[in-house]
Short mmCIF file of N, CA, C and O in Angstrom, two decimals:
data_model
loop_
_atom_site.label_atom_id
_atom_site.label_comp_id
_atom_site.label_asym_id
_atom_site.label_seq_id
_atom_site.Cartn_x
_atom_site.Cartn_y
_atom_site.Cartn_z
N MET I 172 0.59 -0.84 -0.37
CA MET I 172 -0.10 -0.03 -0.27
C MET I 172 0.67 1.40 -0.23
O MET I 172 0.31 2.28 -0.03
N GLN I 173 2.04 0.95 0.71
CA GLN I 173 3.01 2.05 0.20
C GLN I 173 3.24 2.98 -1.15
O GLN I 173 3.56 4.01 -1.24
N ALA I 174 3.24 1.70 -2.24
CA ALA I 174 3.37 2.25 -3.25
C ALA I 174 1.67 3.16 -3.54
O ALA I 174 2.54 4.17 -4.51
N CYS I 175 0.97 2.59 -3.61
CA CYS I 175 -0.28 3.58 -3.82
C CYS I 175 -0.54 4.52 -3.26
O CYS I 175 -0.81 5.74 -3.79
N TYR I 176 0.04 4.90 -1.91
CA TYR I 176 -0.20 6.29 -1.37
C TYR I 176 1.21 7.03 -1.80
O TYR I 176 0.86 8.34 -2.10
N ARG I 177 2.47 6.87 -2.16
CA ARG I 177 3.22 7.54 -2.61
C ARG I 177 2.67 7.79 -4.55
O ARG I 177 2.81 9.25 -4.88
N ILE I 178 1.79 7.26 -5.30
CA ILE I 178 1.43 7.44 -6.05
C ILE I 178 0.22 9.09 -6.33
O ILE I 178 0.05 9.51 -6.33
N HIS I 179 -0.79 8.54 -5.01
CA HIS I 179 -1.41 9.45 -4.80
C HIS I 179 -0.89 10.96 -4.38
O HIS I 179 -1.50 11.70 -4.33
N VAL I 180 0.01 10.91 -3.96
CA VAL I 180 1.10 11.79 -3.37
C VAL I 180 0.80 13.10 -4.11
O VAL I 180 0.75 13.96 -4.67
N LYS I 181 1.68 12.09 -5.34
CA LYS I 181 1.87 12.49 -7.23
C LYS I 181 0.83 13.17 -7.78
O LYS I 181 0.65 14.20 -8.25
N LEU I 182 -0.33 12.38 -7.27
CA LEU I 182 -2.13 13.20 -8.18
C LEU I 182 -2.96 14.06 -7.28
O LEU I 182 -2.47 14.97 -8.20
N ILE I 183 -2.38 13.81 -6.07
CA ILE I 183 -3.20 15.12 -5.80
C ILE I 183 -2.11 15.98 -5.42
O ILE I 183 -2.52 17.39 -5.34
N ASN I 184 -0.80 16.56 -5.87
CA ASN I 184 0.37 17.55 -6.13
C ASN I 184 0.19 17.86 -7.62
O ASN I 184 0.80 18.75 -7.79
N HIS I 185 -0.50 17.45 -8.30
CA HIS I 185 -0.51 18.14 -9.86
C HIS I 185 -1.57 19.15 -9.87
O HIS I 185 -2.63 19.26 -8.66
N LYS I 186 -1.32 19.40 -10.66
CA LYS I 186 -2.25 20.96 -10.83
C LYS I 186 -3.71 21.41 -10.99
O LYS I 186 -4.45 22.47 -11.27
N TRP I 187 -3.41 20.00 -11.53
CA TRP I 187 -4.83 19.88 -11.72
C TRP I 187 -6.25 19.27 -10.82
O TRP I 187 -7.32 19.09 -11.05
N ALA I 188 -6.01 18.63 -9.70
CA ALA I 188 -6.34 17.95 -8.62
C ALA I 188 -7.30 19.04 -8.04
O ALA I 188 -7.85 18.13 -7.53
N PHE I 189 -7.07 20.02 -7.97
CA PHE I 189 -7.71 21.11 -6.52
C PHE I 189 -9.72 20.54 -6.74
O PHE I 189 -10.12 20.44 -5.60
N PRO I 190 -9.96 20.10 -8.20
CA PRO I 190 -11.63 20.24 -7.93
C PRO I 190 -12.07 18.92 -7.60
O PRO I 190 -12.94 18.64 -7.54
N PHE I 191 -10.82 17.96 -7.52
CA PHE I 191 -10.83 16.49 -7.01
C PHE I 191 -10.92 15.66 -5.89
O PHE I 191 -10.86 15.21 -5.16
N MET I 192 -10.25 17.35 -4.85
CA MET I 192 -9.90 17.01 -3.75
C MET I 192 -10.93 16.80 -2.46
O MET I 192 -10.19 16.64 -0.95
N GLN I 193 -12.44 17.07 -2.55
CA GLN I 193 -12.74 17.24 -1.55
C GLN I 193 -14.66 16.87 -2.67
O GLN I 193 -14.90 17.19 -3.63
N PRO I 194 -15.45 16.05 -1.26
CA PRO I 194 -16.50 15.79 -1.59
C PRO I 194 -17.04 17.08 -3.07
O PRO I 194 -16.80 18.34 -2.49
N VAL I 195 -17.87 16.62 -3.76
CA VAL I 195 -18.60 17.74 -4.35
C VAL I 195 -19.80 17.96 -3.46
O VAL I 195 -20.68 17.37 -2.71
N ASP I 196 -19.97 19.30 -3.46
CA ASP I 196 -21.44 19.81 -2.74
C ASP I 196 -22.20 20.26 -3.54
O ASP I 196 -22.10 21.66 -4.24
N PRO I 197 -23.34 19.80 -4.02
CA PRO I 197 -24.16 20.40 -4.97
C PRO I 197 -24.87 21.48 -4.76
O PRO I 197 -25.38 21.75 -5.25
N VAL I 198 -25.12 21.79 -3.11
CA VAL I 198 -25.83 22.84 -2.88
C VAL I 198 -24.72 24.60 -3.81
O VAL I 198 -25.23 25.59 -3.63
N ALA I 199 -23.88 23.92 -2.48
CA ALA I 199 -22.68 25.26 -3.15
C ALA I 199 -22.70 25.08 -4.63
O ALA I 199 -22.25 26.28 -5.36
N LEU I 200 -22.64 24.80 -5.17
CA LEU I 200 -22.11 24.41 -7.02
C LEU I 200 -23.85 24.39 -7.75
O LEU I 200 -23.46 25.00 -8.58
N ASN I 201 -24.48 24.91 -6.86
CA ASN I 201 -25.93 24.84 -7.62
C ASN I 201 -26.16 23.79 -8.49
O ASN I 201 -26.61 23.61 -9.98
N ILE I 202 -25.80 22.46 -8.34
CA ILE I 202 -26.36 21.19 -9.07
C ILE I 202 -26.82 20.57 -8.53
O ILE I 202 -26.46 19.30 -8.38
N PRO I 203 -28.08 20.34 -7.84
CA PRO I 203 -29.09 19.98 -7.60
C PRO I 203 -30.01 17.82 -7.82
O PRO I 203 -29.91 17.14 -7.33
N ASP I 204 -28.40 17.83 -9.33
CA ASP I 204 -29.02 17.20 -9.81
C ASP I 204 -28.21 15.98 -9.62
O ASP I 204 -28.16 14.45 -10.08
N TYR I 205 -26.98 16.38 -9.14
CA TYR I 205 -25.69 16.01 -9.09
C TYR I 205 -26.14 14.16 -8.30
O TYR I 205 -25.48 12.56 -9.43
N PHE I 206 -26.54 14.28 -7.06
CA PHE I 206 -26.85 12.44 -7.17
C PHE I 206 -27.79 11.96 -7.84
O PHE I 206 -27.97 10.57 -7.44
N SER I 207 -28.49 12.50 -8.53
CA SER I 207 -29.30 11.62 -9.37
C SER I 207 -28.83 11.08 -10.52
O SER I 207 -29.21 9.99 -10.77
N ILE I 208 -27.48 11.50 -10.63
CA ILE I 208 -26.59 11.33 -11.54
C ILE I 208 -25.59 10.30 -10.93
O ILE I 208 -24.93 9.19 -11.91
N ILE I 209 -24.91 11.08 -10.06
CA ILE I 209 -24.11 10.11 -9.64
C ILE I 209 -24.07 9.18 -8.47
O ILE I 209 -24.66 9.66 -7.50
N LYS I 210 -24.18 8.03 -8.72
CA LYS I 210 -25.08 7.08 -7.37
C LYS I 210 -23.38 7.01 -6.76
O LYS I 210 -23.78 6.44 -5.33
N GLN I 211 -22.44 6.94 -7.09
CA GLN I 211 -21.16 6.22 -5.54
C GLN I 211 -20.46 7.63 -5.94
O GLN I 211 -18.81 7.75 -6.54
N PRO I 212 -19.66 8.96 -5.17
CA PRO I 212 -19.54 9.79 -4.76
C PRO I 212 -17.97 9.31 -4.21
O PRO I 212 -18.25 8.42 -3.97
N MET I 213 -16.76 10.03 -5.06
CA MET I 213 -15.62 9.36 -4.49
C MET I 213 -14.87 10.94 -4.84
O MET I 213 -15.30 11.56 -5.81
N ASP I 214 -13.94 11.33 -4.00
CA ASP I 214 -12.51 12.69 -3.95
C ASP I 214 -11.83 11.77 -4.44
O ASP I 214 -11.22 10.69 -2.72
N LEU I 215 -10.92 12.84 -3.83
CA LEU I 215 -8.87 12.34 -3.86
C LEU I 215 -8.73 12.08 -2.59
O LEU I 215 -7.97 12.07 -1.66
N GLY I 216 -9.60 13.49 -1.74
CA GLY I 216 -9.24 14.20 -0.33
C GLY I 216 -9.83 12.42 0.68
O GLY I 216 -8.85 12.08 1.87
N THR I 217 -10.61 12.32 0.21
CA THR I 217 -11.26 10.86 0.43
C THR I 217 -10.47 9.32 0.55
O THR I 217 -10.18 9.06 1.28
N ILE I 218 -10.18 9.91 -0.35
CA ILE I 218 -9.26 8.11 -1.14
C ILE I 218 -8.01 8.41 -0.20
O ILE I 218 -7.41 7.79 0.83
N LYS I 219 -6.72 9.73 0.29
CA LYS I 219 -6.29 10.09 0.81
C LYS I 219 -6.53 9.61 2.34
O LYS I 219 -5.87 8.85 2.86
N THR I 220 -7.51 10.09 3.07
CA THR I 220 -7.99 9.33 4.30
C THR I 220 -8.04 7.78 4.83
O THR I 220 -7.51 7.74 5.57
N LYS I 221 -8.26 7.44 3.73
CA LYS I 221 -8.90 6.06 3.52
C LYS I 221 -7.26 5.19 3.57
O LYS I 221 -7.28 4.57 3.97
N LEU I 222 -6.80 5.37 3.29
CA LEU I 222 -5.42 5.02 2.74
C LEU I 222 -4.70 5.58 4.30
O LEU I 222 -4.55 4.31 4.67
N ILE I 223 -4.54 6.70 4.30
CA ILE I 223 -3.91 6.86 6.21
C ILE I 223 -4.84 6.00 7.34
O ILE I 223 -3.99 5.34 8.00
N ASN I 224 -5.66 5.87 7.20
CA ASN I 224 -6.40 4.98 8.09
C ASN I 224 -6.86 3.08 8.04
O ASN I 224 -7.18 2.67 8.51
N GLY I 225 -5.85 2.76 6.82
CA GLY I 225 -5.92 1.51 6.61
C GLY I 225 -7.46 1.20 5.66
O GLY I 225 -7.44 -0.22 6.01
N GLU I 226 -8.57 2.23 5.59
CA GLU I 226 -9.78 1.01 4.93
C GLU I 226 -10.11 0.56 4.00
O GLU I 226 -10.27 -0.23 3.36
N ILE I 227 -8.24 0.94 3.17
CA ILE I 227 -7.73 0.52 1.28
C ILE I 227 -6.89 -0.56 1.76
O ILE I 227 -6.06 -0.27 2.34
N THR I 228 -7.45 -1.48 1.46
CA THR I 228 -6.40 -2.82 1.55
C THR I 228 -5.65 -3.75 0.78
O THR I 228 -5.06 -4.53 0.35
N THR I 229 -6.04 -3.21 -0.68
CA THR I 229 -5.57 -3.80 -1.70
C THR I 229 -5.62 -2.74 -3.32
O THR I 229 -6.36 -1.59 -2.32
N GLU I 230 -4.47 -2.85 -3.84
CA GLU I 230 -3.91 -1.99 -4.97
C GLU I 230 -5.15 -1.93 -5.55
O GLU I 230 -5.82 -0.90 -6.31
N GLU I 231 -6.04 -3.21 -5.95
CA GLU I 231 -6.98 -2.92 -6.74
C GLU I 231 -7.90 -2.17 -6.10
O GLU I 231 -8.73 -1.08 -6.83
N GLU I 232 -8.24 -2.08 -5.06
CA GLU I 232 -9.45 -0.81 -4.70
C GLU I 232 -9.07 0.06 -4.94
O GLU I 232 -9.87 0.75 -4.88
N TYR I 233 -7.75 0.75 -4.41
CA TYR I 233 -7.25 2.21 -4.37
C TYR I 233 -7.40 2.47 -6.11
O TYR I 233 -8.16 3.76 -6.65
N ILE I 234 -6.61 1.52 -7.75
CA ILE I 234 -7.20 2.09 -8.20
C ILE I 234 -8.71 2.04 -8.57
O ILE I 234 -8.70 2.89 -9.16
N SER I 235 -9.15 1.65 -8.63
CA SER I 235 -11.04 1.56 -8.57
C SER I 235 -11.75 2.41 -7.73
O SER I 235 -12.34 3.50 -8.63
N LEU I 236 -11.43 3.09 -6.69
CA LEU I 236 -11.64 4.30 -6.01
C LEU I 236 -11.21 5.64 -7.15
O LEU I 236 -12.23 6.61 -6.88
N VAL I 237 -9.73 6.05 -7.54
CA VAL I 237 -9.39 6.31 -8.39
C VAL I 237 -9.46 6.77 -9.37
O VAL I 237 -10.34 7.15 -9.47
N ARG I 238 -10.06 5.97 -10.24
CA ARG I 238 -10.64 5.53 -11.24
C ARG I 238 -12.23 6.30 -10.92
O ARG I 238 -12.30 6.96 -12.01
N LEU I 239 -12.56 5.91 -10.17
CA LEU I 239 -14.27 6.60 -9.53
C LEU I 239 -14.45 7.72 -9.59
O LEU I 239 -15.59 8.50 -10.22
N VAL I 240 -13.31 8.63 -9.15
CA VAL I 240 -13.22 10.01 -8.74
C VAL I 240 -13.23 10.34 -10.53
O VAL I 240 -14.33 11.68 -11.18
N PHE I 241 -12.16 9.93 -11.50
CA PHE I 241 -12.30 10.92 -12.94
C PHE I 241 -13.63 10.16 -13.56
O PHE I 241 -14.47 11.22 -14.37
N ASP I 242 -14.58 8.89 -13.93
CA ASP I 242 -15.22 8.40 -14.13
C ASP I 242 -16.22 9.61 -13.90
O ASP I 242 -17.31 10.19 -15.07
N ASN I 243 -16.99 9.94 -12.88
CA ASN I 243 -17.68 10.48 -12.07
C ASN I 243 -17.61 11.77 -12.49
O ASN I 243 -18.87 12.36 -13.11
N ALA I 244 -17.04 12.48 -12.78
CA ALA I 244 -16.08 13.88 -13.71
C ALA I 244 -16.47 13.83 -14.74
O ALA I 244 -17.30 14.53 -15.02
N ILE I 245 -16.09 12.78 -15.50
CA ILE I 245 -16.67 13.14 -16.95
C ILE I 245 -17.96 12.37 -17.94
O ILE I 245 -18.92 12.71 -18.32
N LEU I 246 -18.79 11.92 -16.40
CA LEU I 246 -19.78 11.43 -16.74
C LEU I 246 -20.80 12.99 -16.59
O LEU I 246 -21.97 13.05 -17.65
N TYR I 247 -20.55 13.30 -15.49
CA TYR I 247 -21.41 14.07 -15.13
C TYR I 247 -20.98 15.82 -15.78
O TYR I 247 -22.07 16.20 -16.27
N ASN I 248 -20.16 16.04 -16.50
CA ASN I 248 -19.31 16.99 -16.84
C ASN I 248 -19.90 17.39 -18.39
O ASN I 248 -19.00 15.62 -18.65
N LYS I 249 -20.08 17.85 -19.28
CA LYS I 249 -19.41 17.93 -20.03
C LYS I 249 -18.48 17.92 -20.98
O LYS I 249 -17.31 18.17 -20.05
N GLN I 250 -18.29 17.03 -22.26
CA GLN I 250 -16.47 16.96 -22.16
C GLN I 250 -16.36 18.15 -22.58
O GLN I 250 -15.06 17.90 -22.31
N GLN I 251 -16.48 19.34 -23.27
CA GLN I 251 -15.94 20.48 -23.24
C GLN I 251 -15.72 21.19 -21.81
O GLN I 251 -14.68 21.95 -22.32
N ASP I 252 -16.01 21.34 -21.14
CA ASP I 252 -16.32 21.40 -19.67
C ASP I 252 -15.03 21.65 -18.41
O ASP I 252 -14.12 19.94 -18.94
N ASP I 253 -14.33 22.49 -18.24
CA ASP I 253 -12.44 21.99 -17.51
C ASP I 253 -12.54 20.99 -16.82
O ASP I 253 -11.80 20.23 -16.56
N VAL I 254 -13.86 21.32 -16.17
CA VAL I 254 -13.91 19.85 -15.12
C VAL I 254 -13.24 18.10 -15.65
O VAL I 254 -12.47 17.81 -15.22
N ALA I 255 -14.03 17.97 -16.50
CA ALA I 255 -14.40 16.62 -17.26
C ALA I 255 -12.85 16.76 -18.50
O ALA I 255 -11.99 16.36 -18.44
N VAL I 256 -12.89 18.10 -19.15
CA VAL I 256 -10.62 18.31 -19.52
C VAL I 256 -9.59 17.85 -18.67
O VAL I 256 -8.95 17.15 -18.87
N MET I 257 -9.79 18.35 -17.44
CA MET I 257 -9.31 18.08 -15.83
C MET I 257 -8.84 16.36 -15.22
O MET I 257 -7.56 16.41 -14.97
N ALA I 258 -10.08 15.95 -15.36
CA ALA I 258 -10.44 14.23 -14.59
C ALA I 258 -9.66 13.79 -15.90
O ALA I 258 -8.93 12.71 -16.03
N ASN I 259 -9.95 14.28 -17.75
CA ASN I 259 -9.10 13.36 -18.59
C ASN I 259 -7.81 13.22 -18.75
O ASN I 259 -7.23 12.69 -18.70
N SER I 260 -7.78 14.68 -18.66
CA SER I 260 -5.91 14.46 -18.22
C SER I 260 -5.29 13.57 -16.84
O SER I 260 -4.20 13.20 -17.25
N LEU I 261 -5.50 14.03 -15.77
CA LEU I 261 -5.35 13.14 -14.90
C LEU I 261 -6.14 12.26 -14.79
O LEU I 261 -4.98 11.49 -13.79
N SER I 262 -6.60 11.67 -15.07
CA SER I 262 -6.77 10.00 -15.27
C SER I 262 -6.02 9.80 -16.23
O SER I 262 -4.94 8.85 -15.81
N ALA I 263 -5.22 10.23 -17.07
CA ALA I 263 -3.81 9.76 -17.97
C ALA I 263 -2.97 10.00 -17.51
O ALA I 263 -2.20 8.82 -17.44
N PHE I 264 -2.82 10.70 -16.34
CA PHE I 264 -1.74 10.75 -15.47
C PHE I 264 -1.55 9.75 -14.70
O PHE I 264 -0.34 9.13 -14.30
N PHE I 265 -2.94 9.35 -13.91
CA PHE I 265 -2.37 8.56 -13.50
C PHE I 265 -2.50 6.72 -14.01
O PHE I 265 -1.92 5.94 -13.60
N GLU I 266 -3.33 6.60 -15.00
CA GLU I 266 -2.54 5.54 -15.89
C GLU I 266 -1.70 5.19 -16.01
O GLU I 266 -0.80 3.93 -16.35
N ARG I 267 -0.67 6.45 -16.57
CA ARG I 267 1.14 6.01 -16.79
C ARG I 267 1.68 5.38 -15.43
O ARG I 267 2.41 5.10 -15.47
#
């Protein structure tokens, strides 16, 4: 799991990670349909906490959660939206 944590530090320090660092707040963002579209919300900050607390026990689980962050962003946002572009870029960075 140390490798996952090291990868996660690189990911959260990426210049485009900031929109994905905390849970989406549909009220603050005025997106009331968010939870009707996104059934499994996830963010990089929650993943970091889960790593630190030992709640993620396998590399596969870690990979799945990180992919969920980006999949959610791409699903909810239009392809040309900044958040979707950032999600695609960070996803490619992560997969490398």
